[in-house]
Short mmCIF file of C-alpha atoms in Angstrom, two decimals:
data_model
loop_
_atom_site.label_atom_id
_atom_site.label_comp_id
_atom_site.label_asym_id
_atom_site.label_seq_id
_atom_site.Cartn_x
_atom_site.Cartn_y
_atom_site.Cartn_z
CA MET A 853 49.66 57.33 -29.68
CA PRO A 854 46.48 55.36 -30.48
CA VAL A 855 46.01 54.26 -33.98
CA ILE A 856 43.10 56.08 -35.30
CA CYS A 857 40.52 53.71 -37.02
CA LYS A 858 40.71 53.82 -40.83
CA ALA A 859 37.22 55.64 -41.56
CA ARG A 860 38.41 58.55 -39.27
CA VAL A 861 41.63 58.85 -41.16
CA TYR A 862 39.87 59.23 -44.49
CA SER A 863 37.27 61.66 -43.01
CA MET A 864 39.91 64.10 -41.61
CA LYS A 865 41.96 64.37 -44.69
CA ALA A 866 40.01 66.92 -46.24
CA LEU A 867 39.38 69.29 -43.24
CA PRO A 868 42.46 71.10 -42.52
CA SER A 869 42.51 73.17 -45.67
CA ILE A 870 38.93 73.93 -45.43
CA PHE A 871 39.21 75.07 -41.82
CA THR A 872 42.17 77.28 -42.89
CA LEU A 873 40.20 78.51 -45.82
CA TYR A 874 37.31 79.73 -43.74
CA GLY A 875 39.47 80.93 -40.71
CA MET A 876 37.71 78.37 -38.31
CA PRO A 877 39.23 76.47 -35.35
CA LYS A 878 39.53 72.77 -36.17
CA ARG A 879 37.17 70.56 -34.29
CA ALA A 880 37.22 66.68 -34.18
CA PHE A 881 35.35 65.15 -37.16
CA CYS A 882 32.01 63.80 -35.98
CA HIS A 883 32.78 64.61 -32.47
CA GLY A 884 32.98 67.63 -30.04
CA GLY A 885 35.72 66.30 -27.82
CA SER A 886 39.57 66.28 -28.33
CA ARG A 887 41.14 63.25 -29.64
CA GLU A 888 44.01 63.40 -27.03
CA GLU A 889 41.15 62.54 -24.34
CA SER A 890 41.82 58.94 -25.40
CA SER A 891 44.80 57.10 -24.15
CA TYR A 892 45.54 53.60 -23.19
CA ASN A 893 45.96 54.56 -19.59
CA SER A 894 42.54 56.53 -19.41
CA CYS A 895 40.40 53.84 -21.24
CA LYS A 896 41.88 50.39 -20.71
CA ASN A 897 39.15 49.84 -18.33
CA LYS A 898 36.50 50.21 -20.95
CA ILE A 899 37.50 47.40 -23.11
CA ILE A 900 34.51 45.53 -24.47
CA SER A 901 34.09 42.13 -26.18
CA PRO A 902 33.48 40.60 -28.79
CA THR A 903 36.24 41.87 -31.09
CA ILE A 904 35.44 44.78 -33.28
CA SER A 905 37.67 45.03 -36.57
CA LYS A 906 38.54 48.29 -38.11
CA ASP A 907 36.50 47.22 -41.24
CA GLU A 908 33.25 47.06 -39.16
CA GLU A 909 33.35 50.59 -38.43
CA TYR A 910 31.42 53.07 -40.84
CA ASP A 911 30.40 56.74 -40.75
CA ILE A 912 27.00 55.90 -42.30
CA ALA A 913 25.00 52.71 -42.53
CA ILE A 914 22.01 52.94 -45.07
CA VAL A 915 19.61 50.28 -44.41
CA GLY A 916 17.68 49.79 -47.70
CA GLY A 917 19.27 49.19 -51.00
CA GLY A 918 16.43 50.46 -53.07
CA MET A 919 16.14 53.49 -55.22
CA VAL A 920 16.01 56.13 -52.42
CA GLY A 921 18.92 54.38 -50.54
CA LEU A 922 21.15 54.15 -53.37
CA ALA A 923 20.28 57.90 -54.35
CA LEU A 924 21.70 59.06 -50.78
CA ALA A 925 24.82 56.96 -51.32
CA CYS A 926 25.30 58.61 -54.91
CA GLY A 927 24.43 62.01 -53.29
CA LEU A 928 26.97 61.59 -50.53
CA SER A 929 29.58 60.48 -53.19
CA SER A 930 29.25 63.82 -55.11
CA MET A 931 29.61 66.11 -52.13
CA ARG A 932 32.70 67.95 -51.20
CA LEU A 933 33.45 66.37 -47.91
CA ALA A 934 30.65 63.78 -47.28
CA LYS A 935 32.58 61.86 -50.17
CA GLU A 936 35.23 60.86 -47.80
CA LEU A 937 32.85 59.03 -45.35
CA SER A 938 32.77 55.32 -45.11
CA ILE A 939 29.36 53.87 -46.08
CA ALA A 940 27.66 50.65 -45.50
CA ILE A 941 24.57 49.69 -47.58
CA LEU A 942 22.45 46.95 -46.04
CA ASP A 943 19.92 44.97 -48.28
CA SER A 944 19.05 41.46 -48.70
CA ASN A 945 18.89 41.70 -52.48
CA PRO A 946 21.83 39.66 -53.83
CA ALA A 947 21.69 41.52 -56.96
CA LEU A 948 23.28 44.61 -55.46
CA LYS A 949 26.66 42.76 -55.46
CA LEU A 950 26.36 41.83 -59.19
CA THR A 951 27.69 43.81 -62.20
CA VAL A 952 24.76 45.61 -63.73
CA ARG A 953 23.77 44.39 -67.13
CA PHE A 954 21.16 46.46 -68.87
CA ASN A 955 18.71 44.88 -71.22
CA LYS A 956 16.80 47.31 -73.38
CA ASP A 957 14.72 44.61 -75.02
CA GLY A 958 11.81 42.84 -73.76
CA VAL A 959 8.52 43.99 -71.99
CA PRO A 960 8.82 46.85 -69.53
CA HIS A 961 8.30 45.77 -65.88
CA PRO A 962 4.86 47.00 -64.46
CA ARG A 963 6.65 48.85 -61.52
CA VAL A 964 7.59 52.37 -62.85
CA SER A 965 8.15 55.78 -61.64
CA THR A 966 7.26 59.17 -63.25
CA VAL A 967 10.44 61.33 -62.46
CA THR A 968 10.17 65.00 -62.36
CA PRO A 969 12.62 67.47 -64.01
CA ALA A 970 13.70 68.11 -60.23
CA THR A 971 14.63 64.46 -59.74
CA ILE A 972 16.14 64.09 -63.28
CA SER A 973 18.45 67.17 -62.31
CA PHE A 974 19.57 65.06 -59.25
CA PHE A 975 20.46 62.20 -61.24
CA LYS A 976 22.43 64.37 -63.52
CA GLU A 977 24.20 65.80 -60.67
CA VAL A 978 25.29 62.48 -59.22
CA GLY A 979 26.24 61.17 -62.71
CA ALA A 980 23.35 58.42 -62.78
CA TRP A 981 21.08 59.72 -65.59
CA GLU A 982 23.56 58.91 -68.18
CA TYR A 983 22.85 55.23 -67.53
CA VAL A 984 19.06 55.99 -67.81
CA GLU A 985 19.46 57.61 -70.99
CA LYS A 986 21.11 54.47 -72.52
CA GLN A 987 17.98 52.41 -71.83
CA ARG A 988 14.29 52.47 -72.55
CA HIS A 989 12.51 55.55 -70.86
CA ALA A 990 9.93 57.91 -72.19
CA TYR A 991 9.97 61.65 -71.77
CA PHE A 992 6.58 63.29 -72.13
CA ASN A 993 5.77 66.83 -72.66
CA GLN A 994 1.85 66.71 -72.41
CA MET A 995 -0.60 65.53 -69.84
CA GLN A 996 -4.54 65.40 -69.89
CA VAL A 997 -6.66 65.01 -66.85
CA TRP A 998 -10.42 64.71 -66.94
CA ASP A 999 -13.50 63.59 -65.00
CA TYR A 1000 -15.81 60.72 -65.82
CA SER A 1001 -18.91 63.03 -65.65
CA GLY A 1002 -17.83 64.79 -68.75
CA LEU A 1003 -18.10 68.25 -67.03
CA GLY A 1004 -14.46 69.06 -67.31
CA TYR A 1005 -10.90 68.53 -68.44
CA THR A 1006 -7.60 70.05 -68.21
CA ARG A 1007 -4.37 69.83 -70.49
CA TYR A 1008 -0.85 70.69 -69.58
CA HIS A 1009 2.11 71.28 -71.80
CA SER A 1010 5.76 71.76 -70.88
CA ARG A 1011 5.71 74.88 -73.12
CA ASP A 1012 3.39 76.28 -70.50
CA VAL A 1013 6.48 76.90 -68.38
CA GLY A 1014 9.04 77.15 -70.89
CA LYS A 1015 10.57 73.61 -70.55
CA ASP A 1016 11.07 70.56 -73.09
CA TYR A 1017 9.35 68.01 -71.04
CA LEU A 1018 6.81 67.51 -68.06
CA GLY A 1019 8.55 64.34 -66.75
CA CYS A 1020 9.89 61.01 -67.76
CA VAL A 1021 8.58 57.42 -67.11
CA VAL A 1022 11.27 54.93 -66.06
CA GLU A 1023 11.04 51.41 -64.88
CA ASN A 1024 12.03 51.22 -61.07
CA LYS A 1025 14.56 48.53 -61.83
CA LEU A 1026 16.31 50.68 -64.47
CA LEU A 1027 16.37 53.59 -61.76
CA CYS A 1028 17.97 51.14 -59.44
CA ASP A 1029 20.55 49.68 -61.90
CA SER A 1030 21.56 53.13 -63.03
CA LEU A 1031 22.37 54.26 -59.49
CA LEU A 1032 24.14 51.07 -58.63
CA SER A 1033 26.23 51.17 -61.87
CA ARG A 1034 27.12 54.65 -60.69
CA LEU A 1035 28.18 53.66 -57.41
CA GLN A 1036 30.21 50.74 -58.94
CA ASN A 1037 32.13 53.09 -60.82
CA LEU A 1038 33.03 55.48 -58.32
CA ASP A 1039 36.15 55.57 -56.10
CA PHE A 1040 33.99 55.66 -53.19
CA LYS A 1041 34.33 53.84 -49.62
CA LYS A 1042 31.29 51.86 -49.68
CA THR A 1043 30.62 48.39 -48.75
CA ILE A 1044 27.34 46.41 -49.47
CA HIS A 1045 26.08 43.85 -47.16
CA THR A 1046 23.56 41.53 -48.75
CA CYS A 1047 21.67 40.56 -45.38
CA ARG A 1048 18.95 41.94 -43.36
CA LEU A 1049 19.10 43.95 -40.29
CA ILE A 1050 18.04 42.03 -37.22
CA SER A 1051 18.47 44.60 -34.31
CA MET A 1052 20.00 47.92 -33.36
CA GLU A 1053 21.98 48.53 -30.03
CA PHE A 1054 21.94 52.24 -29.32
CA PRO A 1055 24.95 53.80 -27.44
CA SER A 1056 24.21 54.19 -23.69
CA GLN A 1057 23.15 57.81 -22.82
CA GLY A 1058 25.74 57.68 -19.73
CA ASN A 1059 28.67 56.97 -22.13
CA PRO A 1060 30.62 59.97 -23.45
CA THR A 1061 29.93 60.53 -27.09
CA THR A 1062 33.08 62.64 -27.89
CA THR A 1063 35.44 59.66 -28.23
CA ASP A 1064 35.89 57.25 -31.12
CA THR A 1065 36.50 53.54 -31.37
CA GLU A 1066 40.24 52.92 -31.12
CA GLN A 1067 42.48 50.00 -31.14
CA VAL A 1068 44.20 49.15 -27.63
CA HIS A 1069 48.01 49.54 -27.83
CA MET A 1070 49.95 46.76 -26.18
CA MET A 1071 52.64 47.58 -23.72
CA SER A 1072 55.16 46.13 -26.27
CA GLY A 1073 54.63 49.50 -28.17
CA SER A 1074 53.53 47.95 -31.40
CA PRO A 1075 50.03 48.95 -32.30
CA GLY A 1076 47.74 45.90 -32.97
CA VAL A 1077 50.44 43.36 -32.05
CA VAL A 1078 49.00 41.05 -29.21
CA PRO A 1079 51.14 38.81 -27.03
CA SER A 1080 50.54 35.22 -27.50
CA GLY A 1081 47.68 33.93 -25.67
CA ASN A 1082 45.97 37.28 -25.36
CA THR A 1083 42.78 38.20 -27.17
CA VAL A 1084 42.44 41.23 -29.64
CA GLU A 1085 39.80 43.76 -28.15
CA GLN A 1086 39.04 47.29 -28.93
CA ILE A 1087 37.25 50.08 -27.29
CA HIS A 1088 33.80 51.35 -28.38
CA HIS A 1089 32.94 54.66 -26.63
CA GLY A 1090 29.26 54.82 -27.47
CA SER A 1091 29.47 57.11 -30.29
CA SER A 1092 28.09 54.63 -32.63
CA ILE A 1093 24.89 52.31 -33.19
CA LYS A 1094 25.71 48.68 -33.30
CA LEU A 1095 23.83 46.85 -36.11
CA VAL A 1096 23.36 43.15 -35.85
CA LEU A 1097 22.90 41.57 -39.19
CA SER A 1098 21.05 38.21 -40.40
CA ASP A 1099 24.31 36.59 -41.36
CA GLY A 1100 25.70 36.67 -37.63
CA SER A 1101 27.94 39.65 -38.26
CA SER A 1102 27.67 43.08 -36.70
CA LEU A 1103 28.87 46.69 -37.57
CA PHE A 1104 29.04 50.00 -36.04
CA ALA A 1105 27.92 53.39 -37.62
CA LYS A 1106 27.81 56.84 -36.42
CA LEU A 1107 24.72 57.50 -38.32
CA VAL A 1108 21.94 54.88 -39.45
CA VAL A 1109 19.59 56.02 -42.41
CA GLY A 1110 16.35 54.29 -42.62
CA ALA A 1111 15.61 53.73 -46.43
CA ASP A 1112 13.88 50.49 -45.72
CA GLY A 1113 10.35 51.33 -46.91
CA ALA A 1114 6.99 51.82 -45.62
CA LYS A 1115 7.28 49.10 -42.94
CA SER A 1116 10.62 50.43 -41.83
CA LEU A 1117 12.36 48.17 -39.19
CA VAL A 1118 14.81 51.06 -38.47
CA ARG A 1119 11.99 53.49 -37.72
CA GLU A 1120 10.34 50.80 -35.45
CA MET A 1121 13.64 50.15 -33.56
CA ALA A 1122 14.29 53.89 -33.15
CA GLY A 1123 10.91 54.32 -31.62
CA LEU A 1124 9.82 56.95 -34.20
CA THR A 1125 5.90 56.90 -34.40
CA THR A 1126 3.63 57.47 -37.34
CA THR A 1127 0.24 58.85 -38.33
CA SER A 1128 -1.50 56.46 -40.82
CA TRP A 1129 -4.50 55.32 -42.31
CA ASN A 1130 -5.62 52.89 -45.06
CA TYR A 1131 -7.53 53.93 -48.06
CA PRO A 1132 -10.58 51.68 -49.04
CA GLN A 1133 -8.64 51.21 -52.48
CA ASN A 1134 -6.07 48.93 -54.07
CA ALA A 1135 -3.96 49.63 -57.10
CA VAL A 1136 -3.69 47.52 -60.19
CA ILE A 1137 -0.68 48.01 -62.30
CA CYS A 1138 0.60 46.47 -65.47
CA THR A 1139 2.25 47.00 -68.81
CA VAL A 1140 0.02 47.30 -72.10
CA GLU A 1141 0.75 47.86 -75.62
CA HIS A 1142 -0.64 50.04 -78.43
CA SER A 1143 -0.57 50.13 -82.05
CA VAL A 1144 1.17 53.51 -82.12
CA GLU A 1145 3.47 55.24 -79.75
CA ASN A 1146 2.15 57.15 -76.73
CA ASN A 1147 3.82 60.29 -75.73
CA CYS A 1148 1.40 61.86 -73.47
CA ALA A 1149 0.49 60.94 -69.71
CA TRP A 1150 -3.42 60.50 -69.28
CA GLN A 1151 -5.37 60.26 -66.21
CA ARG A 1152 -9.22 59.90 -65.86
CA PHE A 1153 -11.09 60.12 -62.44
CA LEU A 1154 -13.72 57.27 -62.16
CA PRO A 1155 -16.20 56.60 -59.45
CA SER A 1156 -13.96 54.19 -57.72
CA GLY A 1157 -10.48 56.09 -58.22
CA PRO A 1158 -8.42 57.21 -61.07
CA ILE A 1159 -6.90 55.25 -63.80
CA ALA A 1160 -3.46 56.43 -65.43
CA LEU A 1161 -1.92 55.74 -68.83
CA LEU A 1162 1.63 56.53 -68.73
CA PRO A 1163 3.93 56.12 -71.79
CA ILE A 1164 7.04 53.83 -71.26
CA GLY A 1165 8.28 53.90 -74.80
CA ASP A 1166 8.42 51.50 -77.75
CA LYS A 1167 4.63 51.42 -77.97
CA PHE A 1168 4.25 50.50 -74.42
CA SER A 1169 2.37 52.10 -71.67
CA ASN A 1170 1.88 51.65 -67.94
CA ILE A 1171 -1.42 51.27 -66.30
CA VAL A 1172 -1.94 52.41 -62.66
CA TRP A 1173 -5.65 51.75 -61.93
CA THR A 1174 -7.27 52.54 -58.44
CA MET A 1175 -10.27 50.77 -57.31
CA SER A 1176 -11.83 49.00 -54.64
CA PRO A 1177 -10.13 45.78 -53.28
CA GLU A 1178 -13.11 43.61 -54.60
CA GLU A 1179 -12.86 45.17 -57.92
CA ALA A 1180 -9.02 44.79 -57.95
CA SER A 1181 -9.38 40.96 -57.28
CA ILE A 1182 -11.87 40.81 -60.23
CA HIS A 1183 -9.64 42.83 -62.71
CA LYS A 1184 -6.66 40.96 -61.70
CA SER A 1185 -8.19 37.47 -62.51
CA MET A 1186 -10.32 38.05 -65.42
CA SER A 1187 -8.97 36.94 -68.89
CA ARG A 1188 -6.52 39.04 -70.78
CA ASP A 1189 -8.85 40.05 -73.45
CA ASP A 1190 -11.53 41.28 -70.99
CA PHE A 1191 -8.94 43.14 -69.03
CA VAL A 1192 -8.16 44.95 -72.33
CA LYS A 1193 -11.59 45.70 -72.94
CA ALA A 1194 -12.09 47.06 -69.50
CA VAL A 1195 -9.08 49.39 -69.78
CA ASN A 1196 -10.34 50.85 -73.08
CA TYR A 1197 -13.79 51.26 -71.74
CA ALA A 1198 -12.51 53.01 -68.52
CA LEU A 1199 -10.36 55.52 -70.77
CA ASP A 1200 -13.15 56.23 -73.27
CA TYR A 1201 -16.87 56.36 -72.89
CA GLY A 1202 -17.10 54.18 -69.76
CA TYR A 1203 -18.87 55.78 -66.83
CA GLY A 1204 -19.86 58.90 -68.72
CA SER A 1205 -19.44 61.10 -71.69
CA HIS A 1206 -16.52 62.85 -73.07
CA PRO A 1207 -16.03 66.42 -72.00
CA GLN A 1208 -17.63 68.70 -74.38
CA SER A 1209 -16.69 72.43 -75.18
CA LYS A 1210 -18.89 74.69 -73.41
CA PHE A 1211 -19.94 78.30 -73.79
CA ILE A 1212 -17.90 79.11 -70.48
CA ASP A 1213 -14.88 77.27 -72.10
CA GLY A 1214 -14.84 79.71 -75.11
CA PHE A 1215 -15.72 82.67 -72.83
CA MET A 1216 -12.64 82.06 -70.40
CA HIS A 1217 -10.43 81.38 -73.49
CA ARG A 1218 -11.16 84.61 -75.04
CA ILE A 1219 -10.72 86.33 -71.49
CA SER A 1220 -7.17 84.81 -71.32
CA SER A 1221 -6.28 85.78 -74.88
CA ILE A 1222 -7.35 89.47 -74.31
CA SER A 1223 -5.30 89.44 -71.06
CA GLY A 1224 -2.33 88.52 -72.91
CA GLN A 1225 -1.99 85.24 -70.67
CA ASN A 1226 -2.81 82.59 -73.09
CA MET A 1227 -0.89 79.50 -73.00
CA ALA A 1228 -0.05 76.64 -75.34
CA SER A 1229 -2.26 73.97 -73.66
CA MET A 1230 -5.32 76.39 -73.63
CA GLU A 1231 -5.42 75.90 -77.52
CA GLU A 1232 -5.67 72.11 -77.11
CA HIS A 1233 -9.30 70.48 -77.21
CA PHE A 1234 -9.96 67.25 -75.26
CA GLN A 1235 -8.36 64.16 -76.92
CA LEU A 1236 -8.59 60.53 -76.49
CA PRO A 1237 -5.79 58.32 -75.47
CA PRO A 1238 -4.58 55.66 -77.94
CA LYS A 1239 -6.42 52.43 -77.76
CA VAL A 1240 -4.89 49.37 -75.72
CA THR A 1241 -4.28 46.48 -78.01
CA ASP A 1242 -2.83 43.95 -75.57
CA LEU A 1243 -1.80 43.19 -72.10
CA VAL A 1244 1.97 42.26 -72.01
CA SER A 1245 2.81 41.73 -68.35
CA GLU A 1246 1.62 40.22 -65.22
CA ARG A 1247 -1.08 42.39 -63.22
CA MET A 1248 -0.05 43.36 -59.67
CA THR A 1249 -2.19 44.79 -56.98
CA PHE A 1250 -1.26 46.37 -53.83
CA PRO A 1251 -3.12 48.26 -51.07
CA LEU A 1252 -3.07 51.95 -50.63
CA SER A 1253 -2.35 54.08 -47.56
CA LEU A 1254 -1.01 57.33 -46.09
CA ARG A 1255 1.57 57.09 -43.47
CA HIS A 1256 3.75 59.78 -41.93
CA ALA A 1257 6.43 59.69 -39.43
CA ARG A 1258 5.81 62.31 -36.58
CA GLU A 1259 9.63 62.81 -36.38
CA TYR A 1260 12.08 61.95 -39.10
CA VAL A 1261 15.16 61.88 -36.82
CA SER A 1262 16.49 60.86 -33.39
CA LYS A 1263 19.97 60.53 -32.07
CA ARG A 1264 22.09 58.91 -34.75
CA VAL A 1265 19.07 57.80 -37.06
CA VAL A 1266 17.27 59.59 -39.70
CA LEU A 1267 14.50 58.53 -41.96
CA ILE A 1268 14.17 59.04 -45.68
CA GLY A 1269 11.67 57.95 -48.52
CA ASP A 1270 8.82 55.75 -47.50
CA ALA A 1271 10.19 55.01 -44.38
CA ALA A 1272 9.21 58.71 -43.59
CA HIS A 1273 6.17 59.01 -45.63
CA ALA A 1274 4.16 56.97 -48.00
CA VAL A 1275 1.35 58.67 -50.00
CA HIS A 1276 -1.35 57.78 -52.58
CA PRO A 1277 0.14 57.16 -56.06
CA LEU A 1278 -2.54 59.52 -57.54
CA ALA A 1279 0.05 61.95 -59.06
CA GLY A 1280 3.12 59.65 -59.10
CA GLN A 1281 4.94 61.74 -56.60
CA GLY A 1282 6.03 59.23 -53.99
CA VAL A 1283 9.45 58.32 -55.38
CA ASN A 1284 10.35 62.01 -56.26
CA LEU A 1285 9.63 62.90 -52.50
CA GLY A 1286 12.07 60.27 -51.63
CA PHE A 1287 14.63 61.44 -54.13
CA SER A 1288 14.28 64.81 -52.87
CA ASP A 1289 14.74 63.53 -49.17
CA ALA A 1290 17.98 61.68 -50.37
CA ALA A 1291 19.42 64.99 -51.91
CA ALA A 1292 18.51 67.17 -48.97
CA LEU A 1293 20.09 64.93 -46.30
CA ALA A 1294 23.34 64.71 -48.56
CA LYS A 1295 23.65 68.30 -48.56
CA VAL A 1296 22.90 68.70 -44.78
CA ILE A 1297 25.47 66.15 -43.89
CA ASP A 1298 28.17 67.83 -45.95
CA GLN A 1299 27.24 71.39 -44.75
CA GLY A 1300 27.57 69.78 -41.21
CA LEU A 1301 30.99 68.49 -41.91
CA LEU A 1302 32.27 71.88 -43.11
CA VAL A 1303 31.60 73.20 -39.80
CA GLY A 1304 32.65 70.28 -37.59
CA TYR A 1305 29.34 68.66 -36.80
CA ASP A 1306 28.73 65.24 -35.47
CA ILE A 1307 26.90 63.76 -38.42
CA GLY A 1308 24.60 61.86 -36.08
CA GLU A 1309 23.80 64.86 -33.84
CA VAL A 1310 20.02 65.55 -33.73
CA SER A 1311 20.60 69.38 -34.08
CA LEU A 1312 22.03 68.87 -37.57
CA LEU A 1313 19.69 66.22 -38.68
CA LYS A 1314 16.70 68.56 -37.68
CA LYS A 1315 17.91 70.74 -40.39
CA TYR A 1316 17.12 68.22 -42.89
CA GLU A 1317 13.80 67.28 -41.16
CA LYS A 1318 12.54 70.98 -41.19
CA GLU A 1319 13.26 71.36 -44.94
CA ARG A 1320 11.70 68.08 -46.02
CA LYS A 1321 8.74 67.72 -43.57
CA THR A 1322 6.98 70.87 -44.69
CA ALA A 1323 7.49 69.83 -48.44
CA ASN A 1324 6.32 66.36 -47.80
CA MET A 1325 3.36 67.21 -45.73
CA THR A 1326 2.14 69.75 -48.42
CA MET A 1327 2.24 67.26 -51.03
CA MET A 1328 0.53 64.61 -48.76
CA GLY A 1329 -2.27 66.92 -48.01
CA ILE A 1330 -2.89 67.87 -51.71
CA LEU A 1331 -3.02 64.23 -52.62
CA ASP A 1332 -5.32 63.22 -49.91
CA LEU A 1333 -7.70 66.17 -50.43
CA PHE A 1334 -7.86 64.79 -54.23
CA GLN A 1335 -8.46 61.23 -53.19
CA LYS A 1336 -11.43 62.43 -50.73
CA ALA A 1337 -12.69 64.72 -53.41
CA TYR A 1338 -13.02 62.29 -56.07
CA SER A 1339 -14.28 59.42 -54.18
CA VAL A 1340 -17.82 60.91 -53.83
CA ASP A 1341 -20.28 60.94 -56.80
CA LEU A 1342 -22.61 63.70 -55.77
CA GLY A 1343 -24.25 66.43 -58.09
CA PRO A 1344 -23.00 69.63 -56.22
CA LEU A 1345 -19.44 68.14 -55.69
CA ASN A 1346 -19.29 67.32 -59.43
CA VAL A 1347 -20.16 70.74 -60.55
CA LEU A 1348 -17.42 72.09 -58.02
CA ARG A 1349 -14.89 69.57 -59.44
CA ALA A 1350 -15.80 70.69 -63.10
CA ALA A 1351 -15.15 74.34 -62.09
CA ALA A 1352 -11.65 73.11 -60.68
CA PHE A 1353 -10.93 71.74 -63.92
CA HIS A 1354 -12.05 74.89 -65.89
CA GLY A 1355 -9.87 77.06 -63.74
CA ALA A 1356 -6.87 74.77 -64.11
CA GLN A 1357 -7.42 74.91 -67.87
CA PHE A 1358 -7.96 78.51 -68.37
CA ILE A 1359 -6.53 80.55 -65.59
CA ALA A 1360 -3.08 81.08 -66.75
CA PRO A 1361 -1.21 81.86 -63.38
CA LEU A 1362 -2.92 78.92 -61.52
CA LYS A 1363 -1.98 76.43 -64.43
CA ARG A 1364 1.64 77.78 -64.40
CA ASN A 1365 1.95 77.21 -60.68
CA ILE A 1366 0.29 73.68 -60.90
CA VAL A 1367 2.73 72.71 -63.50
CA SER A 1368 5.93 74.11 -61.68
CA TYR A 1369 4.81 72.52 -58.40
CA ALA A 1370 4.34 69.18 -60.13
CA MET A 1371 7.64 69.40 -61.89
CA GLY A 1372 9.44 70.09 -58.62
CA ASP A 1373 10.43 73.53 -59.70
CA GLN A 1374 8.86 75.38 -56.68
CA LYS A 1375 7.86 74.51 -53.08
CA TRP A 1376 4.45 75.62 -52.88
CA PRO A 1377 1.39 74.62 -55.19
CA LEU A 1378 -0.12 78.31 -55.45
CA PHE A 1379 1.20 81.68 -56.61
CA THR A 1380 4.64 81.59 -55.22
#
């Protein structure tokens, strides 16, 4: 009998009892054909070279060891059957092989993410949030958004939807380190390759896909024993993709996951096309300090784009300031003191007056009170954010664009995170969409294993695409609409924007749905 490759044995262990429990016939793990189809006599003419060792065979190769790629690995490790899969993580970052050492002291890095309660729940499910909580992070339960024209503002509070917080701001490095620490502490078949992907060789369409890579048996009857002078060769039947790496090695995987960012090499090699356009804007990000602790998320829409002030803990805040490329260059190079003055100007009286309480505000508030739909944030008046006292990190800039893959999947390839979609940072939703992708894909793979699916089969992967594409396109459309609506300084449009702010502030059902959607608690932004 052939010797089954190691990954196959681990993957098959959990299946017999499951099939018995559900009264289903057994099917080959990840394949549709019978394992008895392969024998030395039937396949000895299909031997290929060079040698493929058992350790180079994986069920899944995740290309990209950033936040979303690591989140998928953690998600798979927490699944009922998927935790038995063998996983390869490919990323050139050598830190992925080091023991994580958290450092709570020092200045927060400028690259942060605002994670939603839905993302936090996912981190808790996979066991990674406990590592975040041991380090610096900032929950916030209030948010204020206003327009530079002074015509309108809206405030949100977690109590509006019966929650303790609206979100939590965490450094990207800490999110990565927390997921990596969780993986390092799991008894989970994963291998990290600290090198780059060079190319992918796809299985020939003419080859059968129902067989597996199996070691050739020698006539001596001893599996794996090669007579002197012979070369060890194995059979690869076309059921896996060959990945060639920058260190000269190669590996095979039944499913390749592109988690390698907006300029995804996996997406390009798989021939998955995108729709994209660039915004005439850059984002400037940095860490600033206050004299008091900030516990609210602030966002003001300016003529050239929004500026956000996000709490990060210990009297620090993060700035995400959208402006034209020319303005970004100026703000990046200006002196430290001048930059602090520019930030305070943009968050205070700069470009226009503060929103004032108008007659219509009081009228709408009274209507809400009479209807019994009054909410906590409706009682709150416009407030000024805390003054910035110092710039404490480097200023980083990057161009903004929108990109969306027309298809997320092809045979044995699937995209997640920025490889599938890149959005405007307007509402800080980009990474949350990626984490939702990771959670959804892990569940689809696990459900597919339960009924004997090939994990690289398009029909299975399309279930993931169907779930996530709709959600991602909805969020992308909303963010793109906001970007365009606030890029025009025109009297009638300013009035419409003010009306939108008033509606979001005083129409309780609308406010409740906006908050729930932004928190990831519901799929649609309006009245569901």
